[in-house]
Structure formats: structure tokens, C-alpha cells
Amino acid sequence: MIKKRVIGVVTIKDNWVVQSFGYKKYLPIGSPECVIQNLDRWGADEILIQVIDRSIYSLGPDFKLLENIAELGISTPLVYGGGIRNCSDAVEVIKHGADRILIENILKNDLSELCEISLSLGTQAIIASVPVHMENQKIMLYDYLNKKSEIISKSFLDLLFDKTIISEILLIDKNGEGYPGSFDLRLIDKFPEIETSLIVFGGIQGNTLIHDILNHKNVSAIGVGNFLNYKEHSIQTIKSNMDLKYIRNPKYNNNKYIDLYEIL
Amino acid sequence: MRKKIKIGIIDYDLGNQDSLYYFLKSLRYKVLISKDPKLLSSLDLIILPGVGAFPKAIESLEKSGMDKFIINWSKSNKPLVGICLGMQLLCSKSVEFVETKGLNLIPGNIVPIANDKWHIGWNNISFLKSTIKNISENDEFYFNHSYKYTGNDDYVITKTMFDNHFPSIIQKNKTIGIQFHPEKSQFSGKKLIHAIFKTLTDD
């Protein structure tokens, strides 16, 4: 049976991993390599990297970062988002070691390029980043480049639900992001009934909240960011409080230095 | 003392070759990424990686001439491992986007998962044949695909449950295809890679 995933979300700004609070305030945590190596060691089901200053300054993807991560020899699936401008960028990101890509601006601005990416990489590699928040009982779509929100349009929803383009949606609670236990469950409840799976992120902490989110049929994964960095082995801590029928058994990968040939 | 296996990763401009390279290096294999048949010919085992869509990948293999190298390598009964899309490319044909012929090294076709779903995440494998040792059905592996193999069960080593059972490792002679990503499956993936390499290179 396919398991629901606990994804370690790593937000990077100015080459540092940062804690992000509601897309407004940022506090440094440490080096990306160190944080990512920890998540790999702790058995995260996926690691999602979002480099939030690449698109703002039109810098393109951070290939150097991807090279540094690849050199770590990590064996956890990697999703990369940040600065992907076109199909060529997307293909290079995968070549540099990511397994999937996270896109946001192309989604809104360049449908033909998005189709080209899908034709090259396959839809399974494409995740749409959708920052949202509730306002007057309506789901508002947040644009982090111009810092404005608008009601999520039908044409945008049609695009999100197009199975030939996108495989999963990263639904981010823009207001809850960074604040423990503040994810707004109405965002899932009011989100249209769809077949595309949701990865839910933004303020997810606490057993009851995690349980409630993972009980949703459309939710395939939760993303956890800041809170993973407060304690050692935090992935195991989260998983040890969850129903094991949903998730991969929490294991601490302490076998790094064992010669596998010895045990085979 | 164990023999140090030399592994070649085929560079065909599509695929997560860098992560595979460093993953294998971390397991202390000698590894080379190349599209040069002369260099690859001297190695013990070849890997065809892949993250992408089938038609583009075949186009890329044909453009570089690597399709012929892979076919000759496999037909000489030398060890070949296809991973994810790399596994699908080993088969007869795929209907992803448009019907496209594959390398036809393992008979069978690549078709969509039922209801056009994606199978993304961690799942178990169950063995139909005991070719691969030391892997338990409790081991979990990372899958990321929306197309699957369909063909004769003679070629199927393991199956995985997702709506229905589908083949997750296939084999013909010394050519093995793995639908999931062992290089992204943490300790279970490391065990599996060692076990498969051992199976293919032990004579």
C-alpha cells in the first residue's frame, strides 16, 4: 500500500536555510547541506527545497546548491523549486540531482513552457506551488512576487487539475506558515474536490492537526519546515505519534557506516 | 575480498544521473557517467537511469546512438539495470503521450496506471521469484511514475500493490528493470542495489 509522506521542507534565502514566518519574516537556521543531510539521516520521506530569492532576482535555478547536495550522496527523494524559468532549466535541475520540480511562476505566466516541461520530464515530476489563505470564507491565491492576493480563478483551477501537466499540488497556508499548529483546515475542506493529490504545508505541528490533515482523502503528504529543526530526529518524533497504517515505518538510518556487503 | 565492480551510468541528457552517481560513490563503487561506447564497454555493469517522458528519452537515446550500444550490451548478456523510466525504455513499447517503440530487451508494454493515476511515494514489493536475496517484503521503496509494465509473468520478479498489483522489478537474462528508485530509497535501496549488482555480476 502506498504510504502518506512526511516531507521535510527546506526554505533557502541568501544561500542560508531560513525559518520563514508568513512570507514576511525570516530567521537563519544554518547551511543547506547540513540541514538536508540531517533530514536524509532522519529518514524524511522526501525533501523539498524552495529557494525563495531565485525568481525575485531572475537568477535561474541554484545549480551550485544542487551540485553540493548531490555530492552528499543522500538517498532521499529531492524536490527542487526556485528560479525555474523554462524547460531547459527544468531538465537541468533533474540532471543535477533533483527527482521532481516545484513550479509557481511558470504556472501563471507560461502555459506553453509548462506543457514543454511536462513532455520532457513527465507529469509525475511536476508539483505546483499554490500559496493560499482564507478571506471572507473564500480561498485567496497569494502572489509572492507582487505580494498581492486574489480570488482563485476558474481558469487557474482548471490548470491545476489538468492531469497531463501536474501530478501534485503543494497547498501552502501563507498565513499559517511558520506558526506552530496554525494550518487552516478550511483550506483543504473548501478546496475543490479533485483527483490531483495535495501536499499540505504551512504551520503543521501537533498530533491532532497532523491526524486530521492526513485523514483527508486527497492529501498525499504533509510538509514540515521550521519545526523539524528544533530537535534531533524530529521526523521520527512526528511519525512515532502517527497511525502506522498511513505512513512508512519511522526508522533511524544509523547504518551509514555498516559495510552492506557484510550483511548480504 | 570482494571484487570492486565498475559501473557506467548512461548519459542521455534526461535523468537524475548526478544523484545516482554520488549515491553509488557513497556505496564505494567505481562509477562513470558517459555517452562514449568505448569507455562504457570496459565496465562491469551499465545503468540506464531516467526521470522523464518515454518519447523524449527514446529520441535522445537514438540521437546519441546509445540505443544501439545498450541493445548490443544486453544481447551479449552483460549486466544491465534500468531504473524507473530507464526500466520502461527496456520494454517493447510505451503509449505515454504517443505510441513509441522501446529498446525491446524485455518483452512487454508500458501502459498507464488505472484511471490515469500517479503512484508517488513509498511502497512495498512482493516477490514472485527469489532471484534477489536479502530483501524483505517489509522493505519500502520510493516510486514516482504514472505508467507501468504489462507483460508475461515469466519476466516479473516482484509486484507492488496500488489499486491492482503491477510488476515493480522485471528481468530477462542479465537485464533487470526496476520501476522504483533504489537510489532514493534510503537503507532499503542500498540493500537492494547491492543485492542486484551481486546477482548480476557473480559468476
mmCIF file of C-alpha atoms in Angstrom, chain A residues 1-3 5 39-40 42-46 67 70-79 91 94-100 116 118-125 162-168 195-197 220 247-249 251 253 255-261 263-264, chain B residues 2-3 5 11 13-19 22-23 26-29 51-57 96-97 115-124 133-135 138-146 161-162 181-188 190-191 194-195 197-198:
data_model
loop_
_atom_site.group_PDB
_atom_site.id
_atom_site.type_symbol
_atom_site.label_atom_id
_atom_site.label_comp_id
_atom_site.label_asym_id
_atom_site.label_seq_id
_atom_site.Cartn_x
_atom_site.Cartn_y
_atom_site.Cartn_z
ATOM 1 C CA MET A 1 0.000 0.000 0.000
ATOM 2 C CA ILE A 2 1.267 3.466 -0.884
ATOM 3 C CA LYS A 3 2.079 5.478 2.237
ATOM 4 C CA ARG A 5 4.532 11.096 3.273
ATOM 5 C CA LEU A 39 16.708 15.155 7.026
ATOM 6 C CA ASP A 40 18.237 12.348 4.969
ATOM 7 C CA TRP A 42 16.435 11.078 9.980
ATOM 8 C CA GLY A 43 14.503 9.264 7.233
ATOM 9 C CA ALA A 44 12.317 12.046 5.767
ATOM 10 C CA ASP A 45 10.079 10.594 3.073
ATOM 11 C CA GLU A 46 11.009 13.409 0.694
ATOM 12 C CA GLU A 67 25.626 20.033 -7.086
ATOM 13 C CA ALA A 70 24.215 15.652 -4.936
ATOM 14 C CA GLU A 71 27.794 15.335 -3.678
ATOM 15 C CA LEU A 72 26.442 14.446 -0.241
ATOM 16 C CA GLY A 73 25.203 11.166 -1.752
ATOM 17 C CA ILE A 74 21.864 11.428 0.004
ATOM 18 C CA SER A 75 19.294 8.744 -0.725
ATOM 19 C CA THR A 76 16.092 10.644 -0.027
ATOM 20 C CA PRO A 77 13.881 11.856 -2.892
ATOM 21 C CA LEU A 78 14.511 15.508 -3.643
ATOM 22 C CA VAL A 79 12.092 18.145 -4.914
ATOM 23 C CA VAL A 91 15.702 19.388 -17.324
ATOM 24 C CA ILE A 94 16.729 16.986 -12.730
ATOM 25 C CA LYS A 95 20.156 16.251 -14.230
ATOM 26 C CA HIS A 96 21.757 17.990 -11.259
ATOM 27 C CA GLY A 97 20.108 15.561 -8.865
ATOM 28 C CA ALA A 98 16.517 16.566 -8.160
ATOM 29 C CA ASP A 99 13.806 13.984 -8.746
ATOM 30 C CA ARG A 100 10.928 16.396 -9.121
ATOM 31 C CA GLU A 116 7.027 21.507 -22.818
ATOM 32 C CA SER A 118 5.631 18.019 -18.975
ATOM 33 C CA LEU A 119 6.532 16.490 -22.358
ATOM 34 C CA SER A 120 10.214 16.305 -21.379
ATOM 35 C CA LEU A 121 10.022 15.241 -17.747
ATOM 36 C CA GLY A 122 6.617 13.601 -17.497
ATOM 37 C CA THR A 123 3.847 14.894 -15.280
ATOM 38 C CA GLN A 124 4.949 12.790 -12.315
ATOM 39 C CA ALA A 125 7.912 15.152 -11.922
ATOM 40 C CA ASP A 162 -5.061 19.111 -15.702
ATOM 41 C CA LYS A 163 -3.669 15.614 -15.304
ATOM 42 C CA THR A 164 -1.457 15.995 -18.337
ATOM 43 C CA ILE A 165 0.539 18.780 -16.674
ATOM 44 C CA ILE A 166 0.687 18.463 -12.897
ATOM 45 C CA SER A 167 0.862 15.466 -10.588
ATOM 46 C CA GLU A 168 0.576 17.072 -7.137
ATOM 47 C CA GLU A 195 -8.147 13.835 -8.177
ATOM 48 C CA THR A 196 -4.799 15.638 -8.053
ATOM 49 C CA SER A 197 -3.224 14.912 -4.680
ATOM 50 C CA SER A 220 -0.904 12.528 -0.014
ATOM 51 C CA ILE A 247 2.868 6.099 6.861
ATOM 52 C CA ARG A 248 6.225 4.494 6.292
ATOM 53 C CA ASN A 249 7.658 2.957 9.404
ATOM 54 C CA LYS A 251 13.364 4.217 11.045
ATOM 55 C CA ASN A 253 19.080 5.356 9.343
ATOM 56 C CA ASN A 255 23.584 2.169 9.053
ATOM 57 C CA LYS A 256 25.730 4.640 7.184
ATOM 58 C CA TYR A 257 28.967 3.119 8.342
ATOM 59 C CA ILE A 258 27.975 -0.513 8.059
ATOM 60 C CA ASP A 259 29.540 -2.358 5.162
ATOM 61 C CA LEU A 260 26.451 -3.616 3.413
ATOM 62 C CA TYR A 261 28.427 -6.464 1.884
ATOM 63 C CA ILE A 263 25.177 -8.189 5.926
ATOM 64 C CA LEU A 264 24.297 -9.553 2.496
ATOM 65 C CA ARG B 2 35.094 -8.550 -2.793
ATOM 66 C CA LYS B 3 35.623 -7.517 -6.363
ATOM 67 C CA ILE B 5 32.519 -3.571 -9.597
ATOM 68 C CA ASP B 11 24.326 9.929 -20.099
ATOM 69 C CA ASP B 13 20.511 14.162 -21.336
ATOM 70 C CA LEU B 14 17.464 13.024 -19.394
ATOM 71 C CA GLY B 15 17.596 11.617 -15.926
ATOM 72 C CA ASN B 16 18.848 12.184 -12.413
ATOM 73 C CA GLN B 17 22.304 10.914 -13.250
ATOM 74 C CA ASP B 18 24.188 13.059 -10.717
ATOM 75 C CA SER B 19 22.234 11.819 -7.718
ATOM 76 C CA TYR B 22 27.002 10.138 -5.912
ATOM 77 C CA PHE B 23 24.689 7.540 -4.375
ATOM 78 C CA SER B 26 28.769 6.629 -1.360
ATOM 79 C CA LEU B 27 28.412 2.842 -1.576
ATOM 80 C CA ARG B 28 32.067 2.696 -2.680
ATOM 81 C CA TYR B 29 31.514 1.579 -6.256
ATOM 82 C CA VAL B 51 13.355 10.733 -14.920
ATOM 83 C CA GLY B 52 11.253 11.952 -17.798
ATOM 84 C CA ALA B 53 8.838 11.072 -20.528
ATOM 85 C CA PHE B 54 9.262 7.994 -22.751
ATOM 86 C CA PRO B 55 9.192 9.553 -26.267
ATOM 87 C CA LYS B 56 11.783 12.243 -25.458
ATOM 88 C CA ALA B 57 14.026 9.678 -23.812
ATOM 89 C CA GLU B 96 2.956 7.691 -22.934
ATOM 90 C CA PHE B 97 1.797 10.756 -24.904
ATOM 91 C CA ASN B 115 -7.614 5.768 -14.014
ATOM 92 C CA ASP B 116 -4.588 7.795 -15.104
ATOM 93 C CA LYS B 117 -3.330 7.964 -11.537
ATOM 94 C CA TRP B 118 0.180 8.660 -10.307
ATOM 95 C CA HIS B 119 1.905 6.254 -7.996
ATOM 96 C CA ILE B 120 4.087 8.579 -5.943
ATOM 97 C CA GLY B 121 5.597 7.679 -2.591
ATOM 98 C CA TRP B 122 6.803 4.705 -0.596
ATOM 99 C CA ASN B 123 5.503 1.190 -1.114
ATOM 100 C CA ASN B 124 6.440 -2.458 -0.583
ATOM 101 C CA LYS B 133 18.322 -12.178 -1.887
ATOM 102 C CA ASN B 134 18.160 -10.418 1.466
ATOM 103 C CA ILE B 135 15.281 -8.074 0.668
ATOM 104 C CA ASN B 138 8.767 -5.110 4.818
ATOM 105 C CA ASP B 139 11.359 -3.072 2.929
ATOM 106 C CA GLU B 140 9.820 0.044 1.393
ATOM 107 C CA PHE B 141 10.909 1.819 -1.770
ATOM 108 C CA TYR B 142 10.277 5.188 -3.403
ATOM 109 C CA PHE B 143 8.069 5.127 -6.504
ATOM 110 C CA ASN B 144 7.313 8.055 -8.808
ATOM 111 C CA HIS B 145 5.516 7.087 -12.007
ATOM 112 C CA SER B 146 2.198 7.084 -13.814
ATOM 113 C CA MET B 161 0.074 -3.190 -4.781
ATOM 114 C CA PHE B 162 -1.528 0.071 -5.919
ATOM 115 C CA HIS B 181 14.141 4.450 -7.328
ATOM 116 C CA PRO B 182 16.519 2.356 -5.192
ATOM 117 C CA GLU B 183 18.925 5.308 -5.162
ATOM 118 C CA LYS B 184 16.198 7.299 -3.372
ATOM 119 C CA SER B 185 15.013 4.551 -1.045
ATOM 120 C CA GLN B 186 17.457 5.057 1.803
ATOM 121 C CA PHE B 187 18.700 1.887 3.515
ATOM 122 C CA SER B 188 16.279 -0.462 1.708
ATOM 123 C CA LYS B 190 21.146 0.423 -0.681
ATOM 124 C CA LYS B 191 20.492 -3.209 0.250
ATOM 125 C CA HIS B 194 23.962 -4.364 -3.600
ATOM 126 C CA ALA B 195 21.834 -7.490 -3.923
ATOM 127 C CA PHE B 197 24.618 -5.990 -8.518
ATOM 128 C CA LYS B 198 25.770 -9.112 -6.714
#
